[in-house]
CSV table of C-alpha atoms and ligand atoms in Angstrom, one decimal:
chain,number,residue,atom,x,y,z
A,199,MET,CA,103.1,104.6,86.1
A,200,LYS,CA,104.2,101.1,84.5
A,201,THR,CA,101.3,98.7,82.7
A,202,TYR,CA,102.4,95.4,82.6
A,203,PRO,CA,101.5,93.1,79.8
A,204,LEU,CA,99.5,89.9,79.6
A,205,TYR,CA,101.0,86.8,78.6
A,206,LEU,CA,98.9,85.2,75.4
A,207,ASN,CA,99.6,82.3,73.1
A,208,GLY,CA,103.3,82.9,73.6
A,209,GLY,CA,103.3,86.5,73.0
A,210,TRP,CA,103.4,90.0,75.9
A,211,VAL,CA,99.8,92.2,75.0
A,212,ARG,CA,99.2,95.4,76.7
A,213,THR,CA,96.1,96.8,75.9
A,214,PRO,CA,94.9,100.2,76.7
A,215,ALA,CA,92.3,99.6,79.4
A,216,ALA,CA,94.6,98.7,82.6
A,217,ASN,CA,93.5,98.1,86.2
A,218,PRO,CA,95.2,99.9,88.6
A,219,VAL,CA,97.1,98.0,91.3
A,220,ILE,CA,96.8,99.5,95.0
A,221,ASN,CA,100.0,99.2,97.4
A,222,PRO,CA,98.4,98.0,101.0
A,223,ALA,CA,101.2,99.5,103.0
A,224,THR,CA,100.1,103.0,101.4
A,225,GLY,CA,96.6,102.9,99.8
A,226,LYS,CA,98.2,104.1,96.3
A,227,PRO,CA,98.6,102.6,92.9
A,228,PHE,CA,102.0,101.8,91.6
A,229,ALA,CA,101.2,99.9,88.6
A,230,ARG,CA,98.4,98.9,86.2
A,231,VAL,CA,98.0,95.6,84.6
A,232,SER,CA,96.5,95.0,80.9
A,233,THR,CA,93.2,94.1,80.9
A,234,VAL,CA,91.0,91.6,78.5
A,235,ASP,CA,87.5,91.5,77.3
A,236,ARG,CA,85.7,87.6,77.1
A,237,ALA,CA,86.4,87.5,73.2
A,238,ARG,CA,90.0,87.3,74.1
A,239,VAL,CA,89.8,84.9,76.3
A,240,ARG,CA,87.4,82.5,74.4
A,241,GLN,CA,90.1,83.4,72.0
A,242,ALA,CA,93.0,82.1,74.9
A,243,VAL,CA,91.2,78.8,75.3
A,244,GLU,CA,91.1,77.9,71.4
A,245,ASP,CA,95.0,78.3,71.6
A,246,ALA,CA,95.5,76.8,74.4
A,247,GLN,CA,93.8,74.1,72.6
A,248,ALA,CA,95.6,74.0,70.2
A,249,ALA,CA,98.8,74.3,72.5
A,250,PHE,CA,96.9,70.8,73.9
A,251,ARG,CA,97.4,69.2,70.9
A,252,ALA,CA,101.2,68.7,71.0
A,253,TRP,CA,101.5,69.2,74.9
A,254,ARG,CA,99.9,65.9,75.5
A,255,GLN,CA,102.5,64.2,73.6
A,256,VAL,CA,105.4,65.8,75.3
A,257,THR,CA,106.9,62.8,77.8
A,258,GLY,CA,106.6,63.4,81.7
A,259,LYS,CA,109.9,63.7,81.5
A,260,ALA,CA,110.3,66.4,79.2
A,261,ARG,CA,107.4,68.3,80.3
A,262,GLY,CA,108.7,67.8,84.2
A,263,GLU,CA,112.3,69.6,83.0
A,264,PHE,CA,110.4,72.5,81.6
A,265,LEU,CA,109.0,72.9,84.8
A,266,SER,CA,112.1,72.4,86.7
A,267,LYS,CA,113.8,75.2,84.1
A,268,ILE,CA,110.9,77.7,85.3
A,269,ALA,CA,111.7,76.9,88.4
A,270,TRP,CA,115.3,77.7,88.3
A,271,GLN,CA,114.1,81.5,86.6
A,272,LEU,CA,111.8,82.2,89.5
A,273,GLU,CA,114.7,80.9,92.0
A,274,ARG,CA,117.2,83.4,90.1
A,275,ARG,CA,114.8,86.5,90.1
A,276,CYS,CA,113.5,85.4,93.7
A,277,ASP,CA,114.1,88.5,95.6
A,278,GLU,CA,112.2,90.6,92.7
A,279,VAL,CA,109.4,88.6,92.9
A,280,ALA,CA,109.2,88.8,96.3
A,281,ARG,CA,109.8,92.6,96.5
A,282,MET,CA,106.6,92.2,93.7
A,283,ILE,CA,104.4,89.8,96.3
A,284,THR,CA,105.1,92.6,99.2
A,285,LEU,CA,104.1,95.4,97.0
A,286,GLU,CA,100.7,94.1,95.5
A,287,ASN,CA,99.8,92.0,98.5
A,288,GLY,CA,101.4,94.1,101.7
A,289,LYS,CA,103.2,90.9,103.1
A,290,PRO,CA,106.6,91.0,104.7
A,291,LEU,CA,109.1,90.8,102.8
A,292,ALA,CA,110.8,87.8,104.5
A,293,GLN,CA,106.9,85.9,104.0
A,294,GLY,CA,107.4,86.9,100.4
A,295,GLN,CA,110.6,85.5,99.7
A,296,ALA,CA,109.0,82.4,101.8
A,297,GLU,CA,106.1,82.3,99.4
A,298,VAL,CA,108.6,82.7,96.5
A,299,GLY,CA,110.4,79.4,97.9
A,300,MET,CA,107.5,77.2,98.3
A,301,SER,CA,106.5,77.9,94.8
A,302,ILE,CA,109.6,77.4,93.6
A,303,ASP,CA,109.7,73.4,95.7
A,304,HIS,CA,105.9,72.9,94.0
A,305,LEU,CA,107.8,73.8,90.7
A,306,ARG,CA,110.2,71.0,91.6
A,307,TRP,CA,107.8,68.2,93.3
A,308,PHE,CA,105.4,68.6,90.4
A,309,ALA,CA,108.6,68.2,87.8
A,310,GLU,CA,109.0,65.0,89.4
A,311,GLU,CA,105.7,63.9,89.1
A,312,ALA,CA,105.1,64.3,85.7
A,313,ARG,CA,106.7,60.9,85.4
A,314,ARG,CA,104.8,59.5,87.4
A,315,ALA,CA,100.8,59.8,86.1
A,316,TYR,CA,100.7,56.4,86.6
A,317,GLY,CA,97.5,53.9,85.6
A,318,ARG,CA,97.1,50.0,86.7
A,319,ILE,CA,96.4,46.9,85.2
A,320,ILE,CA,93.1,45.3,87.1
A,321,PRO,CA,93.2,41.2,87.1
A,322,ASN,CA,90.4,39.8,84.7
A,323,GLN,CA,87.4,38.1,86.2
A,324,VAL,CA,86.6,36.1,82.6
A,325,ASP,CA,89.2,34.8,79.8
A,326,GLY,CA,90.5,36.8,77.1
A,327,LYS,CA,90.0,39.9,78.8
A,328,ARG,CA,92.5,42.1,80.2
A,329,HIS,CA,91.9,45.5,81.7
A,330,LEU,CA,94.0,48.7,82.3
A,331,VAL,CA,93.5,51.9,83.9
A,332,VAL,CA,95.1,54.8,82.1
A,333,LYS,CA,95.2,58.5,83.1
A,334,THR,CA,95.1,60.6,80.2
A,335,PRO,CA,95.2,65.0,80.8
A,336,MET,CA,92.1,66.5,80.9
A,337,GLY,CA,92.8,69.3,78.7
A,338,VAL,CA,92.6,72.9,79.1
A,339,ALA,CA,92.6,73.8,82.2
A,340,GLY,CA,91.2,77.7,83.7
A,341,ALA,CA,92.7,78.3,87.5
A,342,ILE,CA,91.9,81.6,89.1
A,343,SER,CA,93.9,82.3,92.0
A,344,PRO,CA,93.3,84.9,95.0
A,345,TRP,CA,95.1,87.6,96.4
A,346,ASN,CA,96.3,86.5,100.1
A,347,PHE,CA,98.7,84.3,98.4
A,348,PRO,CA,99.3,85.3,95.0
A,349,LEU,CA,101.9,83.2,94.0
A,350,VAL,CA,101.9,80.0,95.5
A,351,LEU,CA,98.6,79.6,95.3
A,352,GLY,CA,98.8,79.9,91.2
A,353,VAL,CA,101.9,78.1,90.3
A,354,ARG,CA,99.4,75.3,92.9
A,355,LYS,CA,97.2,74.9,90.2
A,356,VAL,CA,99.4,75.6,87.0
A,357,ALA,CA,102.5,73.6,87.9
A,358,PRO,CA,100.3,70.2,88.2
A,359,ALA,CA,98.2,71.0,85.0
A,360,LEU,CA,101.2,71.6,83.1
A,361,ALA,CA,103.0,68.1,84.8
A,362,ALA,CA,99.3,66.2,84.0
A,363,GLY,CA,99.9,67.3,80.3
A,364,CYS,CA,96.6,70.1,80.5
A,365,THR,CA,97.3,74.1,79.4
A,366,VAL,CA,96.4,76.0,81.2
A,367,ILE,CA,94.9,79.9,81.8
A,368,LEU,CA,95.8,81.6,84.7
A,369,LYS,CA,93.5,84.3,86.5
A,370,PRO,CA,95.4,86.1,89.3
A,371,ALA,CA,93.2,88.1,91.7
A,372,ARG,CA,92.3,91.7,90.6
A,373,GLN,CA,94.5,92.8,93.8
A,374,THR,CA,97.6,91.6,92.9
A,375,PRO,CA,98.3,89.8,89.7
A,376,LEU,CA,102.0,91.2,89.3
A,377,SER,CA,103.4,88.3,90.7
A,378,SER,CA,101.9,86.3,88.0
A,379,VAL,CA,103.2,88.7,85.2
A,380,LEU,CA,107.2,88.2,86.5
A,381,PHE,CA,105.6,84.3,86.6
A,382,ALA,CA,105.0,84.5,83.0
A,383,GLU,CA,108.2,86.3,82.2
A,384,CYS,CA,110.2,82.9,83.7
A,385,VAL,CA,107.7,80.4,82.1
A,386,ASP,CA,108.6,82.6,78.8
A,387,ALA,CA,112.4,82.3,79.9
A,388,ALA,CA,111.6,78.5,80.1
A,389,LYS,CA,110.7,78.3,76.3
A,390,LEU,CA,107.0,76.5,77.1
A,391,PRO,CA,105.5,76.0,74.2
A,392,LYS,CA,103.5,78.7,73.1
A,393,GLY,CA,99.8,78.2,74.3
A,394,ALA,CA,100.6,76.2,77.2
A,395,PHE,CA,100.1,78.6,79.7
A,396,GLN,CA,98.4,82.1,79.4
A,397,LEU,CA,97.7,84.5,81.8
A,398,VAL,CA,94.8,86.4,81.9
A,399,ALA,CA,93.7,89.6,83.9
A,400,GLY,CA,90.0,91.7,83.4
A,401,SER,CA,86.4,90.9,84.6
A,402,ALA,CA,86.1,87.9,86.8
A,403,SER,CA,83.0,87.2,85.7
A,404,GLU,CA,83.4,87.9,82.2
A,405,ILE,CA,86.6,85.1,82.7
A,406,GLY,CA,85.0,83.0,85.2
A,407,GLN,CA,81.7,82.8,82.7
A,408,GLU,CA,84.1,82.2,79.5
A,409,LEU,CA,85.7,79.0,81.4
A,410,LEU,CA,82.7,77.8,82.7
A,411,GLU,CA,80.6,77.9,79.4
A,412,ASN,CA,83.5,77.4,77.0
A,413,PRO,CA,82.9,73.5,76.3
A,414,LEU,CA,86.8,73.2,75.0
A,415,CYS,CA,87.9,74.4,78.9
A,416,ARG,CA,87.7,70.7,80.4
A,417,LYS,CA,88.7,71.8,84.2
A,418,ILE,CA,88.6,74.9,86.6
A,419,SER,CA,90.6,74.7,89.9
A,420,PHE,CA,90.1,77.8,92.0
A,421,THR,CA,90.9,79.3,95.2
A,422,GLY,CA,89.1,81.6,97.0
A,423,SER,CA,86.1,82.6,98.8
A,424,THR,CA,83.0,80.0,99.7
A,425,GLU,CA,80.9,82.9,98.1
A,426,THR,CA,82.2,82.7,94.7
A,427,GLY,CA,82.8,78.6,95.0
A,428,GLN,CA,79.1,79.2,94.9
A,429,LEU,CA,78.5,80.6,91.8
A,430,LEU,CA,81.5,78.4,90.2
A,431,ILE,CA,79.5,75.3,91.3
A,432,ARG,CA,76.2,77.0,89.9
A,433,GLY,CA,77.9,78.1,86.7
A,434,ALA,CA,79.3,75.2,86.2
A,435,ALA,CA,76.2,72.8,86.4
A,436,SER,CA,75.4,73.3,82.8
A,437,GLY,CA,78.1,71.8,81.1
A,438,VAL,CA,79.0,69.8,84.5
A,439,LYS,CA,82.4,71.0,84.5
A,440,PRO,CA,84.7,69.8,86.7
A,441,LEU,CA,86.2,72.2,89.6
A,442,SER,CA,88.9,71.4,91.9
A,443,LEU,CA,87.9,74.5,95.1
A,444,GLU,CA,89.5,75.5,97.8
A,445,LEU,CA,87.6,77.4,99.9
A,446,GLY,CA,86.8,79.5,102.9
A,447,GLY,CA,88.2,77.9,106.8
A,448,GLN,CA,87.5,78.8,109.6
A,449,ALA,CA,90.1,77.1,112.0
A,450,PRO,CA,90.2,76.1,115.4
A,451,VAL,CA,93.6,75.5,118.0
A,452,LEU,CA,92.9,73.0,120.5
A,453,VAL,CA,95.7,73.6,123.5
A,454,PHE,CA,95.4,70.6,126.0
A,455,LYS,CA,96.7,71.1,129.2
A,456,ASP,CA,99.3,68.3,128.8
A,457,ALA,CA,101.1,70.4,125.3
A,458,ASP,CA,104.5,72.1,125.7
A,459,LEU,CA,103.0,75.1,126.7
A,460,GLU,CA,106.1,77.5,125.1
A,461,LYS,CA,105.8,75.2,121.2
A,462,ALA,CA,101.6,75.9,121.8
A,463,VAL,CA,101.9,79.5,122.1
A,464,GLU,CA,104.8,79.6,119.2
A,465,GLY,CA,102.3,77.6,117.1
A,466,ALA,CA,99.2,79.5,117.8
A,467,MET,CA,100.8,82.6,117.1
A,468,ILE,CA,102.2,81.3,113.4
A,469,ALA,CA,98.8,79.7,112.3
A,470,LYS,CA,97.2,82.9,113.3
A,471,PHE,CA,99.7,86.0,112.8
A,472,ARG,CA,101.4,84.7,109.6
A,473,ASN,CA,100.4,86.5,106.3
A,474,THR,CA,98.7,88.7,108.8
A,475,GLY,CA,96.5,86.6,109.3
A,476,GLN,CA,95.0,86.4,105.8
A,477,SER,CA,95.4,82.4,105.7
A,478,CYS,CA,92.9,80.5,104.6
A,479,ILE,CA,94.3,78.0,106.6
A,480,ALA,CA,95.0,80.7,109.8
A,481,ALA,CA,93.8,79.8,113.2
A,482,ASN,CA,90.5,81.9,113.9
A,483,ARG,CA,89.2,80.4,117.4
A,484,ILE,CA,91.9,79.8,119.9
A,485,TYR,CA,90.3,77.3,122.9
A,486,VAL,CA,92.8,76.2,125.2
A,487,GLU,CA,91.9,73.8,128.4
A,488,ARG,CA,91.7,75.6,131.5
A,489,PRO,CA,94.2,74.9,134.4
A,490,ILE,CA,96.5,76.3,131.4
A,491,TYR,CA,94.6,79.2,130.1
A,492,ARG,CA,95.5,82.5,132.2
A,493,LYS,CA,98.8,81.2,131.5
A,494,PHE,CA,98.4,80.4,127.7
A,495,LEU,CA,96.7,83.9,127.3
A,496,GLU,CA,99.5,86.1,128.9
A,497,ARG,CA,102.7,84.3,127.1
A,498,PHE,CA,100.0,84.6,124.0
A,499,VAL,CA,99.4,88.5,124.4
A,500,ALA,CA,103.1,89.2,125.7
A,501,LYS,CA,104.1,88.1,122.2
A,502,ALA,CA,101.2,89.5,119.9
A,503,LYS,CA,102.3,92.8,121.6
A,504,ALA,CA,105.7,92.9,120.7
A,505,LEU,CA,104.9,91.8,116.5
A,506,ASN,CA,106.3,94.7,115.1
A,507,VAL,CA,103.5,96.4,112.4
A,508,GLY,CA,104.5,98.3,109.5
A,509,ASP,CA,105.3,97.8,105.6
A,510,GLY,CA,106.5,94.9,104.6
A,511,LEU,CA,109.6,96.2,103.1
A,512,GLU,CA,110.9,97.5,106.0
A,513,PRO,CA,113.0,95.1,107.8
A,514,GLU,CA,112.0,93.2,110.8
A,515,VAL,CA,108.5,93.9,109.9
A,516,GLN,CA,105.9,90.7,110.8
A,517,ILE,CA,102.7,92.2,110.3
A,518,GLY,CA,102.3,93.8,107.3
A,519,PRO,CA,98.8,96.0,106.5
A,520,LEU,CA,95.7,94.3,105.2
A,521,ILE,CA,94.7,93.7,101.7
A,522,ASP,CA,92.3,97.0,101.2
A,523,LYS,CA,89.5,99.4,103.9
A,524,ASN,CA,86.8,96.4,103.6
A,525,ALA,CA,89.0,94.0,105.2
A,526,LEU,CA,90.1,96.6,107.9
A,527,ASP,CA,86.4,97.2,108.4
A,528,LYS,CA,85.9,94.0,108.5
A,529,ALA,CA,88.4,93.7,111.4
A,530,SER,CA,87.3,96.2,113.6
A,531,GLU,CA,83.4,94.9,113.2
A,532,HIS,CA,84.5,91.3,114.6
A,533,VAL,CA,86.4,92.8,117.3
A,534,GLU,CA,83.5,95.3,118.5
A,535,ASP,CA,81.5,92.5,118.1
A,536,ALA,CA,83.0,90.5,120.0
A,537,VAL,CA,83.6,93.0,123.0
A,538,ARG,CA,79.4,93.7,122.8
A,539,LYS,CA,78.8,90.2,123.3
A,540,GLY,CA,81.0,89.8,126.4
A,541,ALA,CA,84.7,89.6,125.5
A,542,ARG,CA,87.8,91.2,126.8
A,543,LEU,CA,90.5,93.1,124.6
A,544,LEU,CA,93.1,92.1,125.8
A,545,CYS,CA,95.2,94.2,123.4
A,546,GLY,CA,94.8,95.6,120.1
A,547,GLY,CA,91.5,95.8,118.6
A,548,LYS,CA,91.8,99.2,116.2
A,549,PRO,CA,93.5,99.9,113.3
A,550,LEU,CA,96.5,101.8,113.3
A,551,PRO,CA,96.4,105.5,113.7
A,552,ARG,CA,98.1,107.8,111.9
A,553,ARG,CA,99.3,105.0,108.9
A,554,LYS,CA,98.0,105.6,105.1
A,555,GLY,CA,97.9,102.2,104.8
A,556,PHE,CA,95.6,99.4,105.9
A,557,PHE,CA,97.2,98.5,109.2
A,558,PHE,CA,95.5,96.7,111.7
A,559,GLU,CA,96.7,96.2,115.3
A,560,PRO,CA,97.4,92.8,116.1
A,561,THR,CA,94.6,91.6,119.0
A,562,VAL,CA,93.6,89.0,121.6
A,563,LEU,CA,90.6,88.8,122.7
A,564,ALA,CA,89.4,86.5,125.8
A,565,ASP,CA,86.7,84.5,126.7
A,566,VAL,CA,84.8,84.9,123.3
A,567,PRO,CA,81.4,83.5,123.4
A,568,ALA,CA,80.6,81.3,120.5
A,569,GLN,CA,78.0,83.5,118.9
A,570,GLY,CA,80.7,86.3,118.3
A,571,LEU,CA,81.3,87.1,114.2
A,572,CYS,CA,85.5,85.8,114.8
A,573,MET,CA,83.6,82.2,115.9
A,574,ARG,CA,82.1,81.4,113.2
A,575,GLU,CA,83.0,83.5,110.1
A,576,GLU,CA,86.4,83.9,108.4
A,577,THR,CA,88.3,86.6,110.1
A,578,PHE,CA,91.1,87.4,107.8
A,579,ALA,CA,93.0,89.7,110.1
A,580,PRO,CA,95.1,89.6,113.1
A,581,ILE,CA,92.7,89.2,115.4
A,582,ALA,CA,93.1,86.1,118.1
A,583,PRO,CA,89.8,85.1,119.6
A,584,VAL,CA,90.9,82.6,122.6
A,585,CYS,CA,88.3,81.0,125.3
A,586,ALA,CA,88.8,77.6,127.7
A,587,PHE,CA,87.3,75.2,127.5
A,588,ASP,CA,86.8,71.7,130.3
A,589,LYS,CA,86.8,68.6,128.4
A,590,GLU,CA,87.9,67.0,125.1
A,591,GLU,CA,84.7,65.9,123.9
A,592,GLU,CA,83.6,69.5,124.4
A,593,ALA,CA,86.5,70.8,122.7
A,594,ILE,CA,86.0,68.4,119.4
A,595,GLU,CA,82.4,69.3,119.3
A,596,ARG,CA,82.7,73.1,119.8
A,597,ALA,CA,85.6,73.1,117.1
A,598,ASN,CA,83.4,70.8,114.8
A,599,ALA,CA,80.6,73.2,115.2
A,600,SER,CA,81.6,75.1,111.7
A,601,ASN,CA,80.4,75.0,108.1
A,602,TYR,CA,84.1,75.2,107.1
A,603,GLY,CA,86.4,72.5,107.3
A,604,LEU,CA,89.5,73.1,106.0
A,605,SER,CA,92.4,73.1,108.7
A,606,ALA,CA,92.7,72.1,112.0
A,607,TYR,CA,95.4,72.4,114.8
A,608,ALA,CA,95.7,70.6,118.2
A,609,PHE,CA,98.4,71.1,121.0
A,610,THR,CA,99.0,67.6,123.1
A,611,ASN,CA,101.3,65.2,124.2
A,612,ASP,CA,99.0,62.4,124.6
A,613,LEU,CA,99.4,60.4,121.6
A,614,ARG,CA,96.6,59.0,122.3
A,615,ARG,CA,94.6,61.8,122.4
A,616,ALA,CA,96.1,62.9,118.8
A,617,PHE,CA,94.7,59.9,117.2
A,618,ARG,CA,91.5,60.7,119.1
A,619,LEU,CA,91.7,64.1,117.2
A,620,MET,CA,93.1,62.9,113.9
A,621,GLU,CA,90.0,60.6,113.2
A,622,ASN,CA,87.4,63.3,115.2
A,623,LEU,CA,88.5,66.7,114.1
A,624,GLU,CA,86.1,67.8,111.0
A,625,ALA,CA,89.2,69.3,108.7
A,626,GLY,CA,91.3,68.2,105.5
A,627,MET,CA,94.2,69.1,107.4
A,628,ILE,CA,95.1,68.8,111.3
A,629,GLY,CA,98.4,70.1,112.3
A,630,ILE,CA,99.2,68.2,115.3
A,631,ASN,CA,102.0,70.2,117.1
A,632,ASP,CA,102.8,72.2,114.3
A,633,GLY,CA,101.1,75.6,113.1
A,634,VAL,CA,102.3,75.2,109.6
A,635,PRO,CA,101.2,72.1,108.0
A,636,THR,CA,101.5,72.7,104.2
A,637,THR,CA,104.3,70.9,102.0
A,638,SER,CA,104.0,70.6,98.3
A,639,GLN,CA,104.4,66.4,99.1
A,640,CYS,CA,100.9,66.3,101.1
A,641,PRO,CA,97.7,66.6,99.7
A,642,PHE,CA,96.0,70.3,100.7
A,643,GLY,CA,92.1,71.3,100.9
A,644,GLY,CA,89.2,71.1,102.9
A,645,VAL,CA,85.9,69.3,103.5
A,646,LYS,CA,82.4,70.5,104.2
A,647,GLN,CA,81.9,73.8,102.8
A,648,SER,CA,85.6,74.4,102.6
A,649,GLY,CA,85.7,72.7,99.1
A,650,TRP,CA,86.1,70.3,96.6
A,651,GLY,CA,89.0,68.1,95.9
A,652,ARG,CA,93.0,68.3,96.8
A,653,GLU,CA,95.4,70.5,95.2
A,654,LEU,CA,99.5,69.1,96.2
A,655,ALA,CA,100.5,65.7,96.1
A,656,THR,CA,100.0,62.9,94.1
A,657,GLU,CA,95.8,64.1,94.1
A,658,GLY,CA,97.1,67.5,93.1
A,659,MET,CA,98.0,66.2,89.8
A,660,ASP,CA,95.3,63.8,89.7
A,661,ALA,CA,93.3,66.7,89.7
A,662,PHE,CA,94.2,67.2,86.1
A,663,LEU,CA,94.2,63.6,84.5
A,664,ASP,CA,90.8,61.4,83.8
A,665,THR,CA,90.9,58.3,84.2
A,666,LYS,CA,90.0,55.4,81.8
A,667,HIS,CA,89.6,52.0,82.0
A,668,ILE,CA,90.6,49.9,78.8
A,669,SER,CA,88.7,46.3,78.6
A,670,LEU,CA,91.2,44.8,76.1
A,671,GLY,CA,90.0,41.5,74.3
A,672,ILE,CA,92.4,39.2,73.4
A,673,GLY,CA,90.2,35.7,73.2
B,209,ADP,P1,88.2,87.4,98.3
B,209,ADP,O1,86.6,87.3,98.6
B,209,ADP,O2,89.2,86.9,98.8
B,209,ADP,O3,88.7,88.3,97.1
B,209,ADP,P2,87.0,86.0,95.7
B,209,ADP,O4,86.3,84.7,95.9
B,209,ADP,O5,86.1,87.0,95.3
B,209,ADP,O6,87.8,86.0,96.8
B,209,ADP,O7,88.1,86.2,94.5
B,209,ADP,C1,89.1,85.1,94.6
B,209,ADP,C2,89.1,84.7,93.0
B,209,ADP,O8,87.9,84.7,92.4
B,209,ADP,C3,89.8,86.1,92.6
B,209,ADP,O9,90.9,85.4,91.4
B,209,ADP,C4,88.3,86.6,91.8
B,209,ADP,O10,89.0,87.6,91.2
B,209,ADP,C5,87.9,85.6,91.4
B,209,ADP,N1,86.7,85.4,91.2
B,209,ADP,C6,85.6,86.4,91.6
B,209,ADP,N2,84.2,86.3,91.4
B,209,ADP,C7,84.0,85.4,90.0
B,209,ADP,C8,83.6,85.2,89.2
B,209,ADP,N3,82.0,85.4,89.2
B,209,ADP,N4,84.1,84.1,88.3
B,209,ADP,C9,84.9,83.8,88.4
B,209,ADP,N5,86.0,84.7,89.1
B,209,ADP,C10,85.8,85.4,90.3
């Protein structure tokens, strides 16, 4: 079985200690990834600091050109990288390809943005002074990414960090490190100065601890669970380390009777079932206005039943496996809990029989009570709880009754209602008649316990820049 190396200070490092990587479609390991201990991570931070001295001096335009070269390398190897994403994560190959496509777009967008770390000049209040605001790169950044979008969520941190003039150490999730190794190969081929980008793997808590406690690491950008986010917040307290946190979600979908029903069904399907429901912006609960409830359910269930479940490498597959056995158990628990509390199971509801991997049937539950686990917790599975509502205010109140606030979706053709929804829904991203809101040039992140800060867009690069006020006496 092949052991993949890590990328440290411009070189490839293979270690005897290595973690297995499991294909969730078979439940079997297919490769291994090298791992490093905390001392080696400390060395990586020091090397990144050494690299930072030169990298920050490189012009934004030239840094952007490096990012464009990485994008080009990734494009050249799109199929291979997509296949690796499918092998380690399980998602259908077409979705792996889409993930590589979005990663390339992020790189290209931040390649341009690198030249736009604008400051400003502020008019003086007293004679003899001038005020400038300048933006400078923070320094070494740590990037911690999850397994559900193993490539793009790493790139979403690495690209703006490098564009800003920071150097960056990426730690992918234990389950899905290999697409990041291929990404590191692209960085290497683009001839980025050594130490500007490094890839580590190993014990998450040890690596996290080093990034938190080492004062040379000036910033951590993290995507993952709210629980781990809370751990990082606690760990960041003593060093007052700046964090960007993109945490859990529990997205509501509101479907109003004035919506285009076909589009609403289609939008809810993609918001729910993309990535087999394992997305932080996945639709977790669907509320439908009562007059169209039955019609919506009929069409939605028909489409859910027609979804093609299987190994993501097989053609035409739309739903892959869940990431592991725990995810499968949690999915079963959410369905059993909902049914016990009075929900009607309309299709699916259990792990797929006679499959070795971690497959769960696309599931639709109707009339799910608010106390159901799937109405309160992040389900991360192809399970769609649907229920009816009568009034817009009630729908908004139920949508907002969550500690999370990452994304929300609404389907309506009433413009006034659309404005009320965008003002009143408590979410960082709101898709109105749109089930796939994410795009490189728009801010991505949540409110409430869904996190701190924003990725992508100008905000995404600002997260790696210090803002300095220069007061200049010229009298
Ligand atoms: P999930 O529940 O989706 O696996 P996690 O929050 O556990 O989400 O994982 C997201 C990322 O955070 C992964 O790269 C994981 O290895 C990392 N991680 C987990 N625990 C810690 C920790 N204590 N410190 C730093 N990173 C961690």
